[in-house]
PDB file of C-alpha atoms in Angstrom:
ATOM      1  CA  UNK Q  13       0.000   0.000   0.000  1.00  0.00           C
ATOM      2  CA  UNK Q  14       1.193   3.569  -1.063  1.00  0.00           C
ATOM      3  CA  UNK Q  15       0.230   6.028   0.735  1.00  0.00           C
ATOM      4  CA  UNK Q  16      -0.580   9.155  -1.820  1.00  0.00           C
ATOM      5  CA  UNK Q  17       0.199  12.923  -0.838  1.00  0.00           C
ATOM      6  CA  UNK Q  18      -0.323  15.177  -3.554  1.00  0.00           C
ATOM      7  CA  UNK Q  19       2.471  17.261  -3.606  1.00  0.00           C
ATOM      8  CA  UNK Q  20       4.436  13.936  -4.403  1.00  0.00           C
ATOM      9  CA  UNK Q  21       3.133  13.755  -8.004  1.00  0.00           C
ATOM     10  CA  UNK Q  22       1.818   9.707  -7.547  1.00  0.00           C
ATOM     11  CA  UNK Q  23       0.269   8.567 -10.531  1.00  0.00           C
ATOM     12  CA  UNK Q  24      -2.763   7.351  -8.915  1.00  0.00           C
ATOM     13  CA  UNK Q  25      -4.592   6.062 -11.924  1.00  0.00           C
ATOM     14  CA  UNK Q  26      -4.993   4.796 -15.642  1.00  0.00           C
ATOM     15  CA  UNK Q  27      -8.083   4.572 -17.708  1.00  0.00           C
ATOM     16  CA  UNK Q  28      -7.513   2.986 -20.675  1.00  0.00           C
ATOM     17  CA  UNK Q  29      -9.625   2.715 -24.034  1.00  0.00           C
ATOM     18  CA  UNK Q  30      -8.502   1.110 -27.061  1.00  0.00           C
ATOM     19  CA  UNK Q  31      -9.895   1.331 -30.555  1.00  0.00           C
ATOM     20  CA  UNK Q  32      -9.881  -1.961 -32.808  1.00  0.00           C
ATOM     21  CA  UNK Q  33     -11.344  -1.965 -36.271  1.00  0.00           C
ATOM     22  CA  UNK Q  34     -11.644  -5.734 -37.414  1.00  0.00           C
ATOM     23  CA  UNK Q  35     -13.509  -6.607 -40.670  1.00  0.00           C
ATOM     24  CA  UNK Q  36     -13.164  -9.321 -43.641  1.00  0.00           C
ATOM     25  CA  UNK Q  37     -13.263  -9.030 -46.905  1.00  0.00           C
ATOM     26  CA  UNK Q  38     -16.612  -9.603 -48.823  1.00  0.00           C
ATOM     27  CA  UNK Q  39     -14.435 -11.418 -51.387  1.00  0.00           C
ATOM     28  CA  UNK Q  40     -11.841 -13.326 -49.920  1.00  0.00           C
ATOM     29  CA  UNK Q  41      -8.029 -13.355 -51.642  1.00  0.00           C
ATOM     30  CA  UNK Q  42      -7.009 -16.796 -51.808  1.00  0.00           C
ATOM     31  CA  UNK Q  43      -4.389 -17.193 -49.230  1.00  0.00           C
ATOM     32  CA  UNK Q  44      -2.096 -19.924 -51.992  1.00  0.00           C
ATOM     33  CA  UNK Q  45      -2.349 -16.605 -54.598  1.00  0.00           C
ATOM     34  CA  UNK Q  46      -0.348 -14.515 -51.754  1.00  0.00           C
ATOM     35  CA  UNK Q  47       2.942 -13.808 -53.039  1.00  0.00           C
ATOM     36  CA  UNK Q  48       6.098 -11.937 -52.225  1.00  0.00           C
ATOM     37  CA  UNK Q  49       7.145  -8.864 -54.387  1.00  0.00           C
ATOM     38  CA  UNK Q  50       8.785  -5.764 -54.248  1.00  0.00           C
ATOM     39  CA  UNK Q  51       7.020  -2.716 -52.803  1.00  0.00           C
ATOM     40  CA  UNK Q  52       7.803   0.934 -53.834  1.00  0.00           C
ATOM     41  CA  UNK Q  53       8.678   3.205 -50.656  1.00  0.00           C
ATOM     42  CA  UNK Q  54       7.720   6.666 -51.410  1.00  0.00           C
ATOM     43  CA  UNK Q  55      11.811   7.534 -51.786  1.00  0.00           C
ATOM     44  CA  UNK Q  56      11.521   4.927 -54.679  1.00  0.00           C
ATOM     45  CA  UNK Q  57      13.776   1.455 -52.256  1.00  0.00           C
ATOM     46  CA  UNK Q  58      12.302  -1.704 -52.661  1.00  0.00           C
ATOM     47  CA  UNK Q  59      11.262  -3.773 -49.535  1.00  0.00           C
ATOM     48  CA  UNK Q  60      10.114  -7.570 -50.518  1.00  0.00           C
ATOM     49  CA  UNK Q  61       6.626  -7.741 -48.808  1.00  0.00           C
ATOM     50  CA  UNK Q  62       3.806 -10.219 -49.311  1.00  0.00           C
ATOM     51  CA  UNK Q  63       0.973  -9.328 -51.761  1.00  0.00           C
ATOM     52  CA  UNK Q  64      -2.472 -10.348 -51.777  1.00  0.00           C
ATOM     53  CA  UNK Q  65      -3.738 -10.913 -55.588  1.00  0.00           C
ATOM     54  CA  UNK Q  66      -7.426 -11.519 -56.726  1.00  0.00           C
ATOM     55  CA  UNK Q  67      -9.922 -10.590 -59.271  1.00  0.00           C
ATOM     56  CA  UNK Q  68     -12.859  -8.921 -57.794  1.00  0.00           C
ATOM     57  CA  UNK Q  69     -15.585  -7.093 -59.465  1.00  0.00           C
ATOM     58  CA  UNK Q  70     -16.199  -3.366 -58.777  1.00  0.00           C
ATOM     59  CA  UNK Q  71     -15.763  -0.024 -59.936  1.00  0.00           C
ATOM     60  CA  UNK Q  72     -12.287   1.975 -61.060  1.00  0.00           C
ATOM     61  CA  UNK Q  73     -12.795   5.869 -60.708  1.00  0.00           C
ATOM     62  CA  UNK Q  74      -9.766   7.679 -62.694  1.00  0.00           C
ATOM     63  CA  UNK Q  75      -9.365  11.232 -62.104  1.00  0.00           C
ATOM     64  CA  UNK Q  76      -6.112  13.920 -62.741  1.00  0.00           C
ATOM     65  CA  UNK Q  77      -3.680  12.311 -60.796  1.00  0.00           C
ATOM     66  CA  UNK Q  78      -5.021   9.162 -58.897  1.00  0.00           C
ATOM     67  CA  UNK Q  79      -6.953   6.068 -59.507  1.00  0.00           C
ATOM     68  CA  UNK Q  80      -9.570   4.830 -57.159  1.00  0.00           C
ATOM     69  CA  UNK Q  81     -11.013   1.562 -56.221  1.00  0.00           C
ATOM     70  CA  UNK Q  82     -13.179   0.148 -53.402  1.00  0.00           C
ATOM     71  CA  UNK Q  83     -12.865  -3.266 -51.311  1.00  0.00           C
ATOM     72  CA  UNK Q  84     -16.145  -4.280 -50.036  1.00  0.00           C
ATOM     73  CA  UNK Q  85     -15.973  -5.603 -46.416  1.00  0.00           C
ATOM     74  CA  UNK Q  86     -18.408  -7.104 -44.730  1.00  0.00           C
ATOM     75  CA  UNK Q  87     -19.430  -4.046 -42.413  1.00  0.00           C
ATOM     76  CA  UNK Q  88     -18.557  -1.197 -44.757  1.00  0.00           C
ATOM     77  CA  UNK Q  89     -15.652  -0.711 -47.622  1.00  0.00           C
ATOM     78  CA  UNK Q  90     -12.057   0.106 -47.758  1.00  0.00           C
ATOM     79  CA  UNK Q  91     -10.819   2.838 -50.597  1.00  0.00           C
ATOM     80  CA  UNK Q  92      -7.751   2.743 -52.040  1.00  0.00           C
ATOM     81  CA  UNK Q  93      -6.235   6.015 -53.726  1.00  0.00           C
ATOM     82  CA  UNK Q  94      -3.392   5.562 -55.488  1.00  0.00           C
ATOM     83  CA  UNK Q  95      -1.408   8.367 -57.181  1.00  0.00           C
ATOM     84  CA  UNK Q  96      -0.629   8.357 -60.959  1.00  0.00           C
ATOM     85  CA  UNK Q  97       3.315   6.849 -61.515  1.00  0.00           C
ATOM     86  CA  UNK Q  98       5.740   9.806 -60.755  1.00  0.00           C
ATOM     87  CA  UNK Q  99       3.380  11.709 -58.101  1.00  0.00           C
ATOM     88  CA  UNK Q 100       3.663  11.273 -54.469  1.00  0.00           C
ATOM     89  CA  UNK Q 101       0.538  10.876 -51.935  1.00  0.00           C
ATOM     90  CA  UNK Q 102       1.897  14.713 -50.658  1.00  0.00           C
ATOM     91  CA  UNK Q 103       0.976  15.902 -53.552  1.00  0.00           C
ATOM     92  CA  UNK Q 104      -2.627  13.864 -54.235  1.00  0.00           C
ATOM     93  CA  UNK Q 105      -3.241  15.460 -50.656  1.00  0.00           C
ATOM     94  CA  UNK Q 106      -1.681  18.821 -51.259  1.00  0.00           C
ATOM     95  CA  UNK Q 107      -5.300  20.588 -50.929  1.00  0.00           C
ATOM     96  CA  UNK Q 108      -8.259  19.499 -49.353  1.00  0.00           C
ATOM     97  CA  UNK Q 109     -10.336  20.158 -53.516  1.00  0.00           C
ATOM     98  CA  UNK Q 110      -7.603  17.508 -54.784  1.00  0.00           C
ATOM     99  CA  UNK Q 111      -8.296  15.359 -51.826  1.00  0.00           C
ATOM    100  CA  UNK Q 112     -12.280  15.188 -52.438  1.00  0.00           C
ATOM    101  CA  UNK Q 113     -11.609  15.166 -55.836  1.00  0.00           C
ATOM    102  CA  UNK Q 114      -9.713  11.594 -55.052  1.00  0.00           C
ATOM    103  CA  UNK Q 115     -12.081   9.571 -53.121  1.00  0.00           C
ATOM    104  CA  UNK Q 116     -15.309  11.533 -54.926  1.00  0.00           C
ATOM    105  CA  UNK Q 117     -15.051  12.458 -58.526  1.00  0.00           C
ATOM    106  CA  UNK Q 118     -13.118  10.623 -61.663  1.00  0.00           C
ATOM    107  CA  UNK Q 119     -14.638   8.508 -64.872  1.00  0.00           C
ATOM    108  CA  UNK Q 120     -16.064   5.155 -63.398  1.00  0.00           C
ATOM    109  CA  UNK Q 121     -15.137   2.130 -65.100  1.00  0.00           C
ATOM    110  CA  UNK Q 122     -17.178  -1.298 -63.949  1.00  0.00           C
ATOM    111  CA  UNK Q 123     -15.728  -4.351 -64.655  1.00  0.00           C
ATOM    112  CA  UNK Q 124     -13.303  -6.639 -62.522  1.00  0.00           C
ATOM    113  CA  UNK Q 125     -10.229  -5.389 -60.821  1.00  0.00           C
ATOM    114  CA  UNK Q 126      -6.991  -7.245 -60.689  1.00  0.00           C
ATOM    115  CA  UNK Q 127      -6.077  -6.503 -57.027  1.00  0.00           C
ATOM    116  CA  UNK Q 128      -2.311  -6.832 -55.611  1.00  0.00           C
ATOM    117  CA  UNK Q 129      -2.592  -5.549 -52.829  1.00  0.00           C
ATOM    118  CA  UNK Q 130       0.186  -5.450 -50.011  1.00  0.00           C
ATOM    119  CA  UNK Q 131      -0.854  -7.351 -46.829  1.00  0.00           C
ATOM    120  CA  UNK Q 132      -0.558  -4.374 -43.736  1.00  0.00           C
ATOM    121  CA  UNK Q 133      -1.648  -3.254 -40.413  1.00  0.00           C
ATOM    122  CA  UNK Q 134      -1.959   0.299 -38.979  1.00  0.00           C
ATOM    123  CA  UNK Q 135      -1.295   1.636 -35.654  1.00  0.00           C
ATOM    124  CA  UNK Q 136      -1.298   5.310 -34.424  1.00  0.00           C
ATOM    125  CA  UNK Q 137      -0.700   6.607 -30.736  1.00  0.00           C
ATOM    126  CA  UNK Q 138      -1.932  10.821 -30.430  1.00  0.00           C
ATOM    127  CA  UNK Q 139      -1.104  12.525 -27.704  1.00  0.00           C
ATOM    128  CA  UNK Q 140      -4.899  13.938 -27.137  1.00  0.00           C
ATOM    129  CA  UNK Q 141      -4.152  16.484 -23.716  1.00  0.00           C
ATOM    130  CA  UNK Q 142      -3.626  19.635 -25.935  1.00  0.00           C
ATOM    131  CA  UNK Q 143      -6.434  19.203 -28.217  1.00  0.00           C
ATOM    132  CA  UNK Q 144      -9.117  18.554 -25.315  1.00  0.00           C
ATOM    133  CA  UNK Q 145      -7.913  21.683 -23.874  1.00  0.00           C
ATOM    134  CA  UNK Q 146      -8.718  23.467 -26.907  1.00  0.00           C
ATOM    135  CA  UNK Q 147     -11.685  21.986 -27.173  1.00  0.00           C
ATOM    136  CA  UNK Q 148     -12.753  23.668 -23.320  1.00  0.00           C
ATOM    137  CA  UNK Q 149     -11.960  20.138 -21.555  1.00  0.00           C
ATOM    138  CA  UNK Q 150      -9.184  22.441 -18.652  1.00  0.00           C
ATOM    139  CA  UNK Q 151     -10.300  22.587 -14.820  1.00  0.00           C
ATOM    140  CA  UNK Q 152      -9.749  18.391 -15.458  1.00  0.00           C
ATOM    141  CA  UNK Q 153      -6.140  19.580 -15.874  1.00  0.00           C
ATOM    142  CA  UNK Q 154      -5.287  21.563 -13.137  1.00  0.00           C
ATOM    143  CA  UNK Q 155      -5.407  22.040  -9.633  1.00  0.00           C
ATOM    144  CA  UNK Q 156      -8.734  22.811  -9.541  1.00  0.00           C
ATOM    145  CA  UNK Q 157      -9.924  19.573 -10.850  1.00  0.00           C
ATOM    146  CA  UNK Q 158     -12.963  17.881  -8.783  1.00  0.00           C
ATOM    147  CA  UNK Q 159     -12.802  13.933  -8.992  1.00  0.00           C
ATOM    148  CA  UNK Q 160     -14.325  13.596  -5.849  1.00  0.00           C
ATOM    149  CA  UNK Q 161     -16.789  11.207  -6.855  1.00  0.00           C
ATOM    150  CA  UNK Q 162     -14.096   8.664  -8.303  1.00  0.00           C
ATOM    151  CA  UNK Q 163     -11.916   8.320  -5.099  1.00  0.00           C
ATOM    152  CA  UNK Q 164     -12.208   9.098  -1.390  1.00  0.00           C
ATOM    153  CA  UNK Q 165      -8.952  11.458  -1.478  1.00  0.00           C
ATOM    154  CA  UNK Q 166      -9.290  13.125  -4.586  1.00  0.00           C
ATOM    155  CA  UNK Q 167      -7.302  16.154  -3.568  1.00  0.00           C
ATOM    156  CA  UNK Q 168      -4.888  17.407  -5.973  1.00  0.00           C
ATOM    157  CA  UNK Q 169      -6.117  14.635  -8.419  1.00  0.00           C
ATOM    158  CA  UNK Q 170      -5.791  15.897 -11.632  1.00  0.00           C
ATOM    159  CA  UNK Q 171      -5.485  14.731 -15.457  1.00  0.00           C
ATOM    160  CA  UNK Q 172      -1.743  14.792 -16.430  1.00  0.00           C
ATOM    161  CA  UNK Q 173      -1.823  12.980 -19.789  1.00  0.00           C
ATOM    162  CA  UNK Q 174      -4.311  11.526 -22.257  1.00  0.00           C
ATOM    163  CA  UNK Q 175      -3.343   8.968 -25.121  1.00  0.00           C
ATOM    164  CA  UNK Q 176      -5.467   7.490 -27.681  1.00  0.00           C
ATOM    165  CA  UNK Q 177      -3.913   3.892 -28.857  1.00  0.00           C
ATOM    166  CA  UNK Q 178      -5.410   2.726 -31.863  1.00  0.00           C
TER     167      UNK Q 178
END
């Protein structure tokens, strides 16, 4: 048992919250077409990486400077912007009308759509404190927070730090 003063700057508690987005593919790739092949980091080196390959029917949207197509999952869809050879993403995002442009406009194309698609995973971690106390969320970090009604000695309790895993 630790005995907390306040002026000894205990962390007292944690709450923690993670977001997880799990889905599947409405069309499956065939895990035996999975293959390994070179993937283009933006500063043009090659990394060997395993690919995911399949036909799939759907749409292609073509517009100045990207192509588009969309992955049906089985709670929503995944889009996938690519930039035209010799552009970057920086530049497909350089303003927010190019941006819409990319996941909104283009010529639409149906037919089926030879998919090779690298396998991945994304993670972020934000450091959240300074935009909730932008957003008006302060006496929760200061001195003059009241968290009474979360702990019997809640004086000097105060947020120090909020992260958002996801």
């Amino acid at each position: 048992l630790v005995e907390y003063t306040p002026s000894e700057g205990v962390q007292v508690m944690s709450l923690i919250n993670t977001v997880y987005f799990k889905d599947r593919w409405t069309v499956k790739f065939r895990e035996n077409k999975t293959q390994e092949d070179d993937f283009v980091l933006e500063d043009g080196q090659k990394v060997r990486h395993e690919f995911m390959n399949g036909s799939v029917p759907g749409t292609v949207y073509e517009g100045e400077g990207y192509t588009r197509g969309v992955l049906e999952m089985e709670r929503g869809s995944m889009v996938f912007v690519l930039p035209e050879e010799g552009s970057s993403v920086q530049e497909l995002a350089a303003s927010a009308q190019k941006l819409s442009e990319a996941f909104t406009g283009g010529k639409e194309q149906a037919g089926y759509i030879q998919w090779h698609l690298p396998k991945f995973s994304f993670d972020a971690s934000m450091q959240l404190s300074d935009t909730l106390q932008s957003l008006g969320v302060k006496l929760a970090f200061g001195p003059e927070a009241d968290f009474t009604k979360m702990t019997d000695s809640a004086e000097g309790l105060f947020i120090s730090s909020v992260t958002q895993n996801t």
